[in-house]
mmCIF file of C-alpha atoms and ligand atoms in Angstrom:
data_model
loop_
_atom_site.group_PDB
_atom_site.id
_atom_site.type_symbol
_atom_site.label_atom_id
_atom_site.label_comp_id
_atom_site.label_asym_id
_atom_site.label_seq_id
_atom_site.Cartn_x
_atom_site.Cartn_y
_atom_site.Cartn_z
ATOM 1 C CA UNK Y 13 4.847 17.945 -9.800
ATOM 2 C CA UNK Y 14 1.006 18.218 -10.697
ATOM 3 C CA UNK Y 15 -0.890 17.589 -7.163
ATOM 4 C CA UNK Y 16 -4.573 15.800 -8.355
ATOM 5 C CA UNK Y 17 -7.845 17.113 -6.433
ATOM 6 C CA UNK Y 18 -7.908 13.525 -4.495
ATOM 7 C CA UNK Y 19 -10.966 14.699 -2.905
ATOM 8 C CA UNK Y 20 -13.151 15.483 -6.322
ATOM 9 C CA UNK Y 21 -12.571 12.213 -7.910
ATOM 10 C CA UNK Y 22 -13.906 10.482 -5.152
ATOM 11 C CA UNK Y 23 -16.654 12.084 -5.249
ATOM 12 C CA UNK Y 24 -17.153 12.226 -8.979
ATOM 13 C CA UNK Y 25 -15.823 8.202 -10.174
ATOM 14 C CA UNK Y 26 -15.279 8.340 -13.826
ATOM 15 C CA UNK Y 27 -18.228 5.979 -15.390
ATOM 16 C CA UNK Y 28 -15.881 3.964 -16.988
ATOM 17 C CA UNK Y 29 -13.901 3.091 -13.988
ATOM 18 C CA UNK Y 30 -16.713 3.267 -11.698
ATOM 19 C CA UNK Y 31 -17.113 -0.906 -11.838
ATOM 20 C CA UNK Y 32 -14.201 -1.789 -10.531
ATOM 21 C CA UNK Y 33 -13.159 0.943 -8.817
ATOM 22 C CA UNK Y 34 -15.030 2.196 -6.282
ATOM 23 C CA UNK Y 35 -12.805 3.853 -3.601
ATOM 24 C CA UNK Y 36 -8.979 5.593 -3.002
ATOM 25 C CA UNK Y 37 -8.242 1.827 -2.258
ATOM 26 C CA UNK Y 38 -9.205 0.184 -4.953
ATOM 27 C CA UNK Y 39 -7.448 2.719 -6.762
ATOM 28 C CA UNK Y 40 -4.318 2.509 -5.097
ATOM 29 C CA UNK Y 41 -4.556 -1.477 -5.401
ATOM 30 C CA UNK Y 42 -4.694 -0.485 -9.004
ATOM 31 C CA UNK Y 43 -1.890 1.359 -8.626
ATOM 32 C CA UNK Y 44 0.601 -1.102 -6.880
ATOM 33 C CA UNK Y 45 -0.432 -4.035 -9.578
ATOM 34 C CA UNK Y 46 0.424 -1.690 -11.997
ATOM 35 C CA UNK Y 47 3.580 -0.719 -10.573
ATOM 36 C CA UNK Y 48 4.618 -4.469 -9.424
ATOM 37 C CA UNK Y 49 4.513 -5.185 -13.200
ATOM 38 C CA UNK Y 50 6.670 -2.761 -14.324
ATOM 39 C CA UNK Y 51 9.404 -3.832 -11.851
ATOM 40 C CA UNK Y 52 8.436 -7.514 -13.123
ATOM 41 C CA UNK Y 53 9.114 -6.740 -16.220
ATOM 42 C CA UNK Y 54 12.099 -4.421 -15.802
ATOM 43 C CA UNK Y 55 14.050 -6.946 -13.781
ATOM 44 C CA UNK Y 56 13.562 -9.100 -17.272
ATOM 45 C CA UNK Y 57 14.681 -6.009 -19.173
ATOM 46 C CA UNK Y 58 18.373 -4.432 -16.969
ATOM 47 C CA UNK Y 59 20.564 -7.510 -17.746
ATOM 48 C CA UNK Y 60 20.155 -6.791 -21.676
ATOM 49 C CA UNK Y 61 20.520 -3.066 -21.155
ATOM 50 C CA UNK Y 62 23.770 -4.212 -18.875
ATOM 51 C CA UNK Y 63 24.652 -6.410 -21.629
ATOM 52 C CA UNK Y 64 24.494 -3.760 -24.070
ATOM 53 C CA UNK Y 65 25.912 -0.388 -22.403
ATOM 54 C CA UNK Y 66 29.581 -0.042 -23.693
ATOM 55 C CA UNK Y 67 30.407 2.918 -21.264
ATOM 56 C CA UNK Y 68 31.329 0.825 -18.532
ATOM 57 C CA UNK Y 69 30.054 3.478 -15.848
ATOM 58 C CA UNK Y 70 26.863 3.038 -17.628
ATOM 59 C CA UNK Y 71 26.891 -0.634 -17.552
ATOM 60 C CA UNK Y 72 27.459 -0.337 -13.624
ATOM 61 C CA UNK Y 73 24.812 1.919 -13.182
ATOM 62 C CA UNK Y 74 22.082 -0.621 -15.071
ATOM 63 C CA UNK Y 75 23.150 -3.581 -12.930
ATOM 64 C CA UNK Y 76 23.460 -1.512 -9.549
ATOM 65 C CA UNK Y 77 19.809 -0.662 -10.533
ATOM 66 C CA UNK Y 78 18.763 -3.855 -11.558
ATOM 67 C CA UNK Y 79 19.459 -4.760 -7.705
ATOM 68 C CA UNK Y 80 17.654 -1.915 -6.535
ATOM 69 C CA UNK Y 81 15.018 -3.499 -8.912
ATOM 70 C CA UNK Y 82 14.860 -6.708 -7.429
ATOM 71 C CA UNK Y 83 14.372 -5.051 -4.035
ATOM 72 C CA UNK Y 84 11.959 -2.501 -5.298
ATOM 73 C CA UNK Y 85 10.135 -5.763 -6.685
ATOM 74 C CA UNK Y 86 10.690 -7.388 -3.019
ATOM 75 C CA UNK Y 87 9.400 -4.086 -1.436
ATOM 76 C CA UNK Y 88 6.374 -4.289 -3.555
ATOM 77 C CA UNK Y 89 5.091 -8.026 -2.396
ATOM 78 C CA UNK Y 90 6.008 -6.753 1.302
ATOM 79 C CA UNK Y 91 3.086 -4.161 0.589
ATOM 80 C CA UNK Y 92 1.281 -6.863 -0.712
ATOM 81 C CA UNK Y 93 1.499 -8.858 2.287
ATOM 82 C CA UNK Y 94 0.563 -6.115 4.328
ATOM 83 C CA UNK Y 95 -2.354 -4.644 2.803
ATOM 84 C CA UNK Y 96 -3.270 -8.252 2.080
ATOM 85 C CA UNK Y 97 -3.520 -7.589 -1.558
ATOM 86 C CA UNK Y 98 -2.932 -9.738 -4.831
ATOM 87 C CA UNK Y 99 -0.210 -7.508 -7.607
ATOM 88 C CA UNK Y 100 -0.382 -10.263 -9.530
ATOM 89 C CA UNK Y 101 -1.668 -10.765 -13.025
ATOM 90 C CA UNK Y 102 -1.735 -7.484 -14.332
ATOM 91 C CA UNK Y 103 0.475 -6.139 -17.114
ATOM 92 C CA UNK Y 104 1.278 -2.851 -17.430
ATOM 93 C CA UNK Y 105 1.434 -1.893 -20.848
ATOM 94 C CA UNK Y 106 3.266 1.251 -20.760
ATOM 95 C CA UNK Y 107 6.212 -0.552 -19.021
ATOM 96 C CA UNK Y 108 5.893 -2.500 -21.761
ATOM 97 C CA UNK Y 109 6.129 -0.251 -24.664
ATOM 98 C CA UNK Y 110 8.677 1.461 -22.762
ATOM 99 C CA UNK Y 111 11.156 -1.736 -22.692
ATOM 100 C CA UNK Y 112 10.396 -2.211 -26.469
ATOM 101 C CA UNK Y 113 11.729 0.615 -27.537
ATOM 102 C CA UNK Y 114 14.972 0.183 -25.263
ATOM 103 C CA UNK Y 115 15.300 -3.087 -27.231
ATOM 104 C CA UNK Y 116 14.481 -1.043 -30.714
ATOM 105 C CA UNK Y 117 17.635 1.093 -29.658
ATOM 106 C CA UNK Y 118 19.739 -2.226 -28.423
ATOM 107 C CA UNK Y 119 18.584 -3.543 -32.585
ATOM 108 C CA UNK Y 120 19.540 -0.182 -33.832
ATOM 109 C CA UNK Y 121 22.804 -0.620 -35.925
ATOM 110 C CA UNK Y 122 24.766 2.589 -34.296
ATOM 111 C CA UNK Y 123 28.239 3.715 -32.738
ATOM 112 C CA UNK Y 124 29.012 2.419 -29.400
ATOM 113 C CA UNK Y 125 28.480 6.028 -28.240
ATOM 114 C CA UNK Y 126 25.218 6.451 -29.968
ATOM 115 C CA UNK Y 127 24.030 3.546 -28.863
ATOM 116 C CA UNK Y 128 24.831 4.695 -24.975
ATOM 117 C CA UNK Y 129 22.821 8.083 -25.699
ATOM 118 C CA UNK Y 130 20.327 5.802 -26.982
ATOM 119 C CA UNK Y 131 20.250 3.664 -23.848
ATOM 120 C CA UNK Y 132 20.435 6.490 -21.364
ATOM 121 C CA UNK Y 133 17.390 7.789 -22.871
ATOM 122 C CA UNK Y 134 15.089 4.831 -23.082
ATOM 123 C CA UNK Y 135 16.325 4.456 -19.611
ATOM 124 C CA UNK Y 136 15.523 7.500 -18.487
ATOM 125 C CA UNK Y 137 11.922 7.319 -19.677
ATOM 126 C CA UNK Y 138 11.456 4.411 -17.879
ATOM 127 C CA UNK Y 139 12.207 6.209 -14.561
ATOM 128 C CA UNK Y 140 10.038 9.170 -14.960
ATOM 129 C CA UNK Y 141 7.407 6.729 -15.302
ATOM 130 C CA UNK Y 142 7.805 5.098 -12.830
ATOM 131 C CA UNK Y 143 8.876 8.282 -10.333
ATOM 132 C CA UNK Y 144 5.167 9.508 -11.321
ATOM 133 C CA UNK Y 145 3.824 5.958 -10.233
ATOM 134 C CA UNK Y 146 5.412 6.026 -7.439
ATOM 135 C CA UNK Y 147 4.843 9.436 -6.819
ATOM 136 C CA UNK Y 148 0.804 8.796 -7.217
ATOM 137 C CA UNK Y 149 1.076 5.933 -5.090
ATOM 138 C CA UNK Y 150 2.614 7.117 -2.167
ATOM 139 C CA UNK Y 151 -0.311 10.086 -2.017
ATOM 140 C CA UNK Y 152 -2.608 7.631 -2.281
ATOM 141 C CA UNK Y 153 -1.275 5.692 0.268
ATOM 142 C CA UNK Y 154 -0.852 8.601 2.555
ATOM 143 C CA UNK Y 155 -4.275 9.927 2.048
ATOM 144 C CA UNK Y 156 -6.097 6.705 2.791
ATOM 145 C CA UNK Y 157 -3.840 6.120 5.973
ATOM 146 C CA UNK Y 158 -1.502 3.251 4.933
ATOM 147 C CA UNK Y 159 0.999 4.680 6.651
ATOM 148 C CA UNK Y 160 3.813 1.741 6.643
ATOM 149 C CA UNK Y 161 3.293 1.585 2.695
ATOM 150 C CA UNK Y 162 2.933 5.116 2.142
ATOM 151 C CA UNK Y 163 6.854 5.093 3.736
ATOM 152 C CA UNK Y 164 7.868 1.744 1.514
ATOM 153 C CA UNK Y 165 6.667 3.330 -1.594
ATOM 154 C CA UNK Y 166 8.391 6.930 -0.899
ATOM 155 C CA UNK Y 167 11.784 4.818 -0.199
ATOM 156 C CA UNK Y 168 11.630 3.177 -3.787
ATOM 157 C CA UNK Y 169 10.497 6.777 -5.335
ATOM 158 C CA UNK Y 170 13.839 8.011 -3.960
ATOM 159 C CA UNK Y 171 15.529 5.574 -5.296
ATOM 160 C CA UNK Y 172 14.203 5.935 -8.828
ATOM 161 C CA UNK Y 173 14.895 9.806 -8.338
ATOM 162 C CA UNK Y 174 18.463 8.866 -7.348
ATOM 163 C CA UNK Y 175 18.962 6.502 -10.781
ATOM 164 C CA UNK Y 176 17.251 9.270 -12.454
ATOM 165 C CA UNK Y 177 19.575 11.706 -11.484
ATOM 166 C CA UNK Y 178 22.637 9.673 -12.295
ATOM 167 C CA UNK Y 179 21.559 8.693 -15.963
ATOM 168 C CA UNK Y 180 21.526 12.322 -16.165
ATOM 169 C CA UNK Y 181 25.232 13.014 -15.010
ATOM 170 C CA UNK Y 182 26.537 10.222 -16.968
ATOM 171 C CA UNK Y 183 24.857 11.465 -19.877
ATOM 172 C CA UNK Y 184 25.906 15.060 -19.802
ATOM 173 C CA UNK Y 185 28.927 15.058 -18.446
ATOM 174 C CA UNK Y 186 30.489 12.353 -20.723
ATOM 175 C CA UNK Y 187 28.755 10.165 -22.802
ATOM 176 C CA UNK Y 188 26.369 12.634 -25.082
ATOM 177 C CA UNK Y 189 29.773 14.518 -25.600
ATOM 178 C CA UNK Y 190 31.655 11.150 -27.459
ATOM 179 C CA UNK Y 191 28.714 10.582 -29.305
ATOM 180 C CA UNK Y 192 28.813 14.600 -30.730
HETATM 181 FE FE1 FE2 H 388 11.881 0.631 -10.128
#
């Protein structure tokens, strides 16, 4: 994984950020509101992707992780609460370009096997993202001394690691050969 310079952009703040954000903190707030919408919207997104996986390992794995979601979501507000910070009312856009094309696939008029491949990989998007949020965020955390959040973020980056991982097993082991 690319490790940032932490240290030089503190010292140098990008103009255009340099309103709003002013410290590691603020950028880390930035951070978790950004991240707290993606799990918002992703809870919204699972039970389709459930819906629509035909493998049924596949469907098990979406709505195992939509409960992981829901307590990745959970885990977020508990930061929240701690840091005494607002994640709401922020959208993050990527999330949601990344759930649009998910639904594109779910549209798309292909085999029940294609569609799978389809779903595995819109999936799997959606978790590198949101391992590199994490990922950011818990260095972040760690270098401004939020210690208990630092630990509650790198819990939920495993877990996205862990889904990641699995996507990827179900995918080569079985369901990219039926759609050959
Ligand atoms: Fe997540």
């Amino acid at each position: 994984m690319v490790q940032l310079d932490f240290q030089s952009t503190t010292n140098q703040k990008p103009t255009a950020m340099a309103d709003k954000l002013k410290s590691l903190n603020d950028l880390l707030h930035e951070q978790l509101r950004d991240l707290y919408s993606a799990e918002d919207q992703l809870v919204d997104a699972l039970p389709d992707m459930a819906d629509e996986a035909n493998d049924p390992r596949l469907k098990q794995a979406f709505q195992l992780h939509l409960e992981q979601t829901k307590n990745q979501k959970a885990r977020l507000e508990e930061i929240g609460r701690g840091m005494n910070l607002d994640l709401d009312g922020h959208t993050c856009k990527a999330m949601e370009g990344l759930i649009k094309e998910g639904k594109d696939m779910i549209d798309e008029d292909a085999s029940d096997e294609v569609k799978d491949a389809g779903l595995i990989a819109a999936a799997q998007r959606i978790e590198h993202y949101e391992i590199s949020g994490y990922g950011t965020a818990a260095r972040f955390a760690e270098q401004t001394n939020n210690t208990q959040t630092a630990e509650l973020l790198r819990q939920t980056l495993q877990e996205e690691k862990d889904t990641d991982s699995k996507l990827n097993d179900l995918a080569e082991s079985y369901i990219n050969q039926k759609a050959m």
